[in-house]
Structure formats: structure tokens, C-alpha cells
mmCIF file of C-alpha atoms in Angstrom:
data_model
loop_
_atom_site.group_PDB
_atom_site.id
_atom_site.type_symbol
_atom_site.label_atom_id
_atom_site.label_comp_id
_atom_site.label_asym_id
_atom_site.label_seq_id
_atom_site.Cartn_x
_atom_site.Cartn_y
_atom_site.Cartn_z
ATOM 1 C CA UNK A 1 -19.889 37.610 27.514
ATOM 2 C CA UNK A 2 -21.655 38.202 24.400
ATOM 3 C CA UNK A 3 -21.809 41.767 23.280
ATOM 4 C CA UNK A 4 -25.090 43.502 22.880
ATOM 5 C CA UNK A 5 -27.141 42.982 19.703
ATOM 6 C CA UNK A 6 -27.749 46.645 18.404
ATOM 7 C CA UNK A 7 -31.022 48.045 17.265
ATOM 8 C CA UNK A 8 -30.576 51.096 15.095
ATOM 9 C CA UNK A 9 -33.957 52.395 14.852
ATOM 10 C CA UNK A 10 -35.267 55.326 12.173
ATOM 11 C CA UNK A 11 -38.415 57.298 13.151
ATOM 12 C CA UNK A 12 -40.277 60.175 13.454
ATOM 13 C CA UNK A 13 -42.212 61.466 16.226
ATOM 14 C CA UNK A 14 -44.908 62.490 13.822
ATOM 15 C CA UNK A 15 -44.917 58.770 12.461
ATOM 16 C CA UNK A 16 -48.513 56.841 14.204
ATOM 17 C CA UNK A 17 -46.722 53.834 12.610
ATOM 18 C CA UNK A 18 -43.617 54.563 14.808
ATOM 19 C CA UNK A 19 -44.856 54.543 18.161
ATOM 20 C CA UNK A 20 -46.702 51.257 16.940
ATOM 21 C CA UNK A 21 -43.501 49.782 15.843
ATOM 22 C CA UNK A 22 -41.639 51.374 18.943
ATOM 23 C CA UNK A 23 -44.719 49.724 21.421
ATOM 24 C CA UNK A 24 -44.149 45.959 19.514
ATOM 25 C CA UNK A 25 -40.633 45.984 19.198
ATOM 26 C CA UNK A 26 -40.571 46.691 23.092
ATOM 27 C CA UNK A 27 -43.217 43.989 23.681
ATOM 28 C CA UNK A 28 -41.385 41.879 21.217
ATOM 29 C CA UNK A 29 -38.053 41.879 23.410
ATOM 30 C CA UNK A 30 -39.846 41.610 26.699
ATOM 31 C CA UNK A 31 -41.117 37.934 25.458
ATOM 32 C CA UNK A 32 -38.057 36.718 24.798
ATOM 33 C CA UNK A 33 -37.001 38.225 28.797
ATOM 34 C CA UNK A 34 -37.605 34.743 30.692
ATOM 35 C CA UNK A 35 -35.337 32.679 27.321
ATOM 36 C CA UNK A 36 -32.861 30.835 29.358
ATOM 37 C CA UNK A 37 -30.295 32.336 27.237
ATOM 38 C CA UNK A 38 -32.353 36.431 26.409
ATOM 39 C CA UNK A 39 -30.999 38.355 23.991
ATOM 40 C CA UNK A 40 -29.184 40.885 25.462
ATOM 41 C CA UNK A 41 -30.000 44.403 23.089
ATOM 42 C CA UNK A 42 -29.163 48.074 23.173
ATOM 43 C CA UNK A 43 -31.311 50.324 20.947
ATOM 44 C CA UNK A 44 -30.838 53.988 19.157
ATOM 45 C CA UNK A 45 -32.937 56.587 17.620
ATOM 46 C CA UNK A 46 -32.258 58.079 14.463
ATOM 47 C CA UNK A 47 -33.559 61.261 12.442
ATOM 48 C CA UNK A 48 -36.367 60.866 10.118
ATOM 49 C CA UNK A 49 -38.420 63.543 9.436
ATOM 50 C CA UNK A 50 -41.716 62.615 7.240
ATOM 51 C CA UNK A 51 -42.675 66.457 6.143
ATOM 52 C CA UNK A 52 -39.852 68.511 6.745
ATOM 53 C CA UNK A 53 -41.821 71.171 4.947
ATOM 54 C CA UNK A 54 -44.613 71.473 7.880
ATOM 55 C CA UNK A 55 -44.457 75.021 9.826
ATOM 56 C CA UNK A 56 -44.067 74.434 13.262
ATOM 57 C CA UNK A 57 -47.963 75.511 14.431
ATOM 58 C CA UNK A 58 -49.938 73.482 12.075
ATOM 59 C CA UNK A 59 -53.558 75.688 10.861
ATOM 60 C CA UNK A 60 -56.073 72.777 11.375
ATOM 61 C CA UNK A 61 -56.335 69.361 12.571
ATOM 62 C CA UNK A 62 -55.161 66.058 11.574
ATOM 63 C CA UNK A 63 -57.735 65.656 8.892
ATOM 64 C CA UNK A 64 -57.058 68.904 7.704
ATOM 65 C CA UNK A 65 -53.207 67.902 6.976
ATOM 66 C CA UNK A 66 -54.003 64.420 5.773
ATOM 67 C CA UNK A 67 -56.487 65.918 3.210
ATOM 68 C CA UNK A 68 -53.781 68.433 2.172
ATOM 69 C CA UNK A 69 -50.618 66.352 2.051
ATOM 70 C CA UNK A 70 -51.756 63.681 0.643
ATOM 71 C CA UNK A 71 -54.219 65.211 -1.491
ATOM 72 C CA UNK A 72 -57.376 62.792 -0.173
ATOM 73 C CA UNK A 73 -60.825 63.377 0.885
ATOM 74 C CA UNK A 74 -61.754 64.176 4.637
ATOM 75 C CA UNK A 75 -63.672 61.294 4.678
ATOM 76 C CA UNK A 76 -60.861 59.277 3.191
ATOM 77 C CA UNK A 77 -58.397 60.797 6.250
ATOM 78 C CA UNK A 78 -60.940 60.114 8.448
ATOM 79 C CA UNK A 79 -60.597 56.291 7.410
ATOM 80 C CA UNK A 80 -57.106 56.181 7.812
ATOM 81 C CA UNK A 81 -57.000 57.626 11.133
ATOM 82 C CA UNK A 82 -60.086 55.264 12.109
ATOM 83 C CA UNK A 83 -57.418 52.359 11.006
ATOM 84 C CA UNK A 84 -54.031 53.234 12.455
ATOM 85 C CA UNK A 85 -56.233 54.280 15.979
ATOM 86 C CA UNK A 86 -57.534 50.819 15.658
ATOM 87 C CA UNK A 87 -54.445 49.098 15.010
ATOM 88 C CA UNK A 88 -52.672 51.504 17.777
ATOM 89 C CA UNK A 89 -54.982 50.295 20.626
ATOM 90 C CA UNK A 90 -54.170 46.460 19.638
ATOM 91 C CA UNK A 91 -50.694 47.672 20.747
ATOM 92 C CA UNK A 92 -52.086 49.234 23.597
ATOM 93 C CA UNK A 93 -51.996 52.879 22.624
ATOM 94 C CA UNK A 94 -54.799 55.127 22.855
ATOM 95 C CA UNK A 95 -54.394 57.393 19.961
ATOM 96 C CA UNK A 96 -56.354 61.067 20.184
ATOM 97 C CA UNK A 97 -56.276 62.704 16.827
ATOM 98 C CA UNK A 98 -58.817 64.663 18.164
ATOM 99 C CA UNK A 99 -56.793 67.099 19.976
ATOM 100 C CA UNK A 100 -53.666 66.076 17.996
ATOM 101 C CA UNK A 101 -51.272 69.397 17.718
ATOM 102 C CA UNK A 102 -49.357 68.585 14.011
ATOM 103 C CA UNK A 103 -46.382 70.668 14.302
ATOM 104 C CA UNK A 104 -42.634 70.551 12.831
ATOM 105 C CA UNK A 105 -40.421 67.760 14.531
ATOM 106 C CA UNK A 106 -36.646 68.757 13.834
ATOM 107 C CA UNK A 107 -36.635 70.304 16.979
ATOM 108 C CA UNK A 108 -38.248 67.154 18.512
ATOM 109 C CA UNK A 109 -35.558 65.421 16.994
ATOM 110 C CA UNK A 110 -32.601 67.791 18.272
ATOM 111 C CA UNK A 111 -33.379 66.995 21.312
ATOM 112 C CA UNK A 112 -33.243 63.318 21.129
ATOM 113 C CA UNK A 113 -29.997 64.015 20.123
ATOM 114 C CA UNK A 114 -29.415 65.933 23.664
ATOM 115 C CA UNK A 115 -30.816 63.225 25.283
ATOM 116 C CA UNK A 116 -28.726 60.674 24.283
ATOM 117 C CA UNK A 117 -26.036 62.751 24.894
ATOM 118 C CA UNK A 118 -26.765 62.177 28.271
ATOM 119 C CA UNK A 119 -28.279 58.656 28.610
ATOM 120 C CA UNK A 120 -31.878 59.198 28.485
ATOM 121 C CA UNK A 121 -32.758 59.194 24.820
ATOM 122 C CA UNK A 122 -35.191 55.942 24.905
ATOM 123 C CA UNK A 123 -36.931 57.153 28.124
ATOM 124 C CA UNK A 124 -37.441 61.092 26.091
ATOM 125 C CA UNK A 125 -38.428 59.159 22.696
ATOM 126 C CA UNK A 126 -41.321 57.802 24.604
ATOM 127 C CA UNK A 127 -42.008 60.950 26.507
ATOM 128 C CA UNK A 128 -42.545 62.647 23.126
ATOM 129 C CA UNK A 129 -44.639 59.944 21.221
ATOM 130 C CA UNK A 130 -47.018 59.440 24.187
ATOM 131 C CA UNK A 131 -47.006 63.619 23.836
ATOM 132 C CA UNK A 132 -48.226 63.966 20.587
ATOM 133 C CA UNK A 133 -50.571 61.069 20.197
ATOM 134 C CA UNK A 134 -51.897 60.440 23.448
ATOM 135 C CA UNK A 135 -52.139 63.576 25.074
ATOM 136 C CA UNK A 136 -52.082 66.480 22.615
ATOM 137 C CA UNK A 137 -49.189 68.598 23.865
ATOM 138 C CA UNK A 138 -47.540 70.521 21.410
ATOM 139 C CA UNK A 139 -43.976 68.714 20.222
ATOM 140 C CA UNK A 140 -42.366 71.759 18.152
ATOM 141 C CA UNK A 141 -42.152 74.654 20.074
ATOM 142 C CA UNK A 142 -39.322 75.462 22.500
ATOM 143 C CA UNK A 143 -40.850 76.040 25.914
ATOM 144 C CA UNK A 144 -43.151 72.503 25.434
ATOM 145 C CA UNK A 145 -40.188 70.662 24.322
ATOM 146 C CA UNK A 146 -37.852 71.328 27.421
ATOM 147 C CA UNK A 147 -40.809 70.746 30.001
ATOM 148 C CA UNK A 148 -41.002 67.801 27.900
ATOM 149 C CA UNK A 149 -37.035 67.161 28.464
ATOM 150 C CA UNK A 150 -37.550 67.931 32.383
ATOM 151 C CA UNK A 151 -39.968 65.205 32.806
ATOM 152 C CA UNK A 152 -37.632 62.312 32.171
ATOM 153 C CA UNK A 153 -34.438 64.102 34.057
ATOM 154 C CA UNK A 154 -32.804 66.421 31.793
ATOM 155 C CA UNK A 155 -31.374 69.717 32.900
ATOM 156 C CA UNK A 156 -34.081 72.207 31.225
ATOM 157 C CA UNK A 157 -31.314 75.085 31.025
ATOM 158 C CA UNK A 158 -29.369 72.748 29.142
ATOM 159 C CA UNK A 159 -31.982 71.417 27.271
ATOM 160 C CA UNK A 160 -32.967 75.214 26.238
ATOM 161 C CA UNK A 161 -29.228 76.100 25.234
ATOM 162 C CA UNK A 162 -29.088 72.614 22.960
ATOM 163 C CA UNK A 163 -32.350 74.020 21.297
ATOM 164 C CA UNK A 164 -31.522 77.401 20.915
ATOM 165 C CA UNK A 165 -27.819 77.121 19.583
ATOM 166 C CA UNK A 166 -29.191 74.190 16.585
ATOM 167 C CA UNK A 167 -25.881 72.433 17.809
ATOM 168 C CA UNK A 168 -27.244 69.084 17.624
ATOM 169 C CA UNK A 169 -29.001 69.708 13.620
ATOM 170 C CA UNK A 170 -26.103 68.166 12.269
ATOM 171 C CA UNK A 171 -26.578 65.039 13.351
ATOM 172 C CA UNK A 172 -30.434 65.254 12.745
ATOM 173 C CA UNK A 173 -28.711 65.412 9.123
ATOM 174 C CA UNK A 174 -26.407 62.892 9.627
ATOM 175 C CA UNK A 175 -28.834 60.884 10.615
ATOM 176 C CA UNK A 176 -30.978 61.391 7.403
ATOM 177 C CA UNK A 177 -28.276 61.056 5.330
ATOM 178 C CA UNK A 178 -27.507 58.187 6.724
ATOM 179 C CA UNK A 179 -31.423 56.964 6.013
ATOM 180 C CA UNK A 180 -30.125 58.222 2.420
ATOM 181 C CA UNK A 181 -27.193 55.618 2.020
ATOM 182 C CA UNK A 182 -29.319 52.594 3.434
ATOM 183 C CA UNK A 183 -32.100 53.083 0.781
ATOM 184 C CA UNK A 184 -34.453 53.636 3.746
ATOM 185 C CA UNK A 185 -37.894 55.837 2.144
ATOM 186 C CA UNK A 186 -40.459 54.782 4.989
ATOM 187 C CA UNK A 187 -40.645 54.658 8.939
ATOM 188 C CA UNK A 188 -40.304 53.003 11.115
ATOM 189 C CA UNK A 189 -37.389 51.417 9.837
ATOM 190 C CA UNK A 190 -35.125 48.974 12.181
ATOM 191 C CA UNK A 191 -31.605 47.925 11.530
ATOM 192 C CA UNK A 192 -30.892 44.929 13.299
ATOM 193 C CA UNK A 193 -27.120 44.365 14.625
ATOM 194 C CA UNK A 194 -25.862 46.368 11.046
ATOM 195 C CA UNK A 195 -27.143 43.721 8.779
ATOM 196 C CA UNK A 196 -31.026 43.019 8.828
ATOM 197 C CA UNK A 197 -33.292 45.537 8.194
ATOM 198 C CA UNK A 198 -37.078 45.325 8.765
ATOM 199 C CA UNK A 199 -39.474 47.743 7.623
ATOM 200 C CA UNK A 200 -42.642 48.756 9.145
ATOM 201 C CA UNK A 201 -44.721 48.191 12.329
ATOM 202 C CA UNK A 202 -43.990 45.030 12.431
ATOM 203 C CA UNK A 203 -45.876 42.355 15.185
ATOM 204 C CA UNK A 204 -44.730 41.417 18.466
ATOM 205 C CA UNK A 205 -43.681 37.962 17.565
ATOM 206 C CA UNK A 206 -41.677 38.841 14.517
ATOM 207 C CA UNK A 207 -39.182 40.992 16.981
ATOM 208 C CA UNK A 208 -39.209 38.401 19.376
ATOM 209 C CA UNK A 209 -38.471 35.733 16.757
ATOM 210 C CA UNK A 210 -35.509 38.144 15.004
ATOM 211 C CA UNK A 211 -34.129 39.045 18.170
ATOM 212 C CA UNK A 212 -33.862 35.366 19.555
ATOM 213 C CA UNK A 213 -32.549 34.399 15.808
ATOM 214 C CA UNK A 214 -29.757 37.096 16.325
ATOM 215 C CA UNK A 215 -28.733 35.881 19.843
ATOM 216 C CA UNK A 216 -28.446 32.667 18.587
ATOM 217 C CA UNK A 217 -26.186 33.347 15.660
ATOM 218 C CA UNK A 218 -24.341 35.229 18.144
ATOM 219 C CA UNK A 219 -23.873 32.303 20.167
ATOM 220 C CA UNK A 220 -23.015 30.281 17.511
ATOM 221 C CA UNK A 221 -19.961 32.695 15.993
ATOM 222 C CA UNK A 222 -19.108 33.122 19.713
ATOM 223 C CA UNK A 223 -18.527 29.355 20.413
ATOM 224 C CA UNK A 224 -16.701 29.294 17.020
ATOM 225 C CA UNK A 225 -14.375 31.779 17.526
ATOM 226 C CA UNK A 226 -13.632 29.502 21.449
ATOM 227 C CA UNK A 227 -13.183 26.616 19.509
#
């Protein structure tokens, strides 16, 4: 049996791009699902934070923090937002910037950590993507983040205690530092079974097509090795 190609995959919750890249990369693996031979693949989350630096209850909207971090018009964020919510509904995802709560997201983060702790870290990184851009819930605070936790089957007193206590921040760091060492600057970022790497929300097909051409050398070093 073939192991499991690995998908190491750096985001941040903040990150439109991410969820874009998260939404293709799915749609990109469920293509290649009826392959008479499918690529078997097991993916991870990893720590990225794009503005460590913003407080945790953001004064203003999305606009308001485009125009100030990146030092551009309103009329200029209001493009880019116009852009990404385009491209985001091609991937089906109805982006709302409109009631869009910009907050801090090493908490966020911490808790993926918790998550996968206990097996349901892909099922909370989607809970708190479709959060923050689809629905407008708050993603930094404490009480948000383990209702948040509760919705895809986490214990919330547990889920409080791994908040409170920071005891998962080191490998939020880890994880950064890790970013660090690979040269990665931008997210999303994925690192294909420890030796591709592919940058950016990429399309559907090109995850299919990567995924398929990993299986395959897979296969190949597999029957190698038998021969």
C-alpha cells in the first residue's frame, strides 16, 4: 500500500487568498477521486500570521485596514476587495467584507493547533475561514473562538484551557519558523510530499495535475523498490 502523499499547507485565517487556495486545492483532489489509481493525501495546517502587529478588535472596516497597512487609497482597497470577492465566488465562496470583523489571528491559530491535537484540525480550519469571510463572526476573541471550536466537536472547556494557558504558541512559532527556513514570504503556501512547493491560490487543475503527478512517481519508486 502506498503511503499517503503529504500536503503541508501554510496559511492564515486572515489570508482571502487562503481560503481560495484551501477551496481549489480541495476541488483539485476531489477530480482526481474517480482516477482508477487516486492519489491517496493527508493534509496539515501550519502558522502564518500576515500582520502579527494587528490588535485583536480592529477600529474600522476592511477598507479602513487595507488603506492603512498598505498605505493605498480607499478607492484603491475598494478595488482589491472588488477583485479577490470576484475571484472568491469563481471558487464558490461568497466573500462579505462588508461586515468583515479584522481582528488578531494567533489565537485563531492556537487553536488549530488544539484541534489537531485531537483530529479535527481540517474540519476547524474551515469552520474559521467560512467565519471570517462569509459570515462576519469575530475570529480573535476567546468566547467566539471556542463556540467556534464546539461547532465541529471539540470539548469547549478544553478548548478554553488550550486558549487561556498559550500552551499551544510554541508551535504557532515553530510553525513560523519553520515558514522562516523554507524561504516561504507569502500565503498560501503548499508543500507537496516535502519536496515541491507551490505558491499561491493556485487553480483547480494545477492540484489535480500535481497531485496525480505525485501518485504516479509514487507508484513508480514503489514498483522499483518490488523489483
Amino acid at each position: 500500500m502506498t503511503d499517503a502523499i503529504k500536503i503541508d499547507v501554510w496559511s492564515d485565517i486572515a489570508c482571502p487568498w487562503c481560503y481560495i487556495g484551501k477551496r481549489n486545492l480541495e476541488n483539485g483532489l476531489a477530480a482526481t477521486a474517480d482516477d482508477d489509481d487516486a492519489p491517496v493525501v493527508e493534509i496539515e495546517y501550519h502558522s502564518f500570521e500576515l500582520s502579527p502587529d494587528t490588535p485583536e478588535d480592529f477600529d474600522g472596516g476592511e477598507v479602513d485596514y487595507l488603506s492603512q497597512h498598505k498605505g493605498i487609497s480607499p478607492a484603491q482597497a475598494r478595488e482589491m476587495l472588488d477583485r479577490v470577492t470576484g475571484v472568491a465566488a469563481d471558487a464558490g465562496l461568497a466573500y462579505r467584507f462588508d461586515i468583515l470583523k479584522h481582528t488578531n489571528t494567533v489565537k485563531a491559530h492556537e487553536l488549530l493547533h488544539f484541534a489537531k491535537e485531537n483530529g479535527k484540525q481540517l474540519e476547524l480550519a474551515e469552520v474559521l475561514m467560512s467565519a471570517y469571510f462569509l459570515e462576519g463572526k469575530h475570529v480573535g476573541r476567546d468566547d467566539d473562538l471556542v463556540a467556534l471550536a464546539a461547532e465541529v466537536g471539540l470539548d469547549e472547556d478544553a478548548a478554553r484551557e488550550a486558549l487561556a494557558s498559550q500552551r499551544y504558541r510554541a508551535a504557532v512559532r515553530a510553525d513560523q519558523e519553520q515558514a522562516q527556513q523554507f524561504g516561504i514570504t507569502g500565503v498560501p503556501f503548499f508543500v507537496i510530499d516535502g519536496k515541491y512547493g507551490v505558491s499561491g491560490a493556485q487553480p483547480v487543475e494545477a492540484f489535480s495535475q500535481i497531485a496525480r503527478q505525485v501518485w504516479g512517481e509514487r507508484r513508480e519508486a514503489s514498483a522499483t523498490a518490488d523489483a
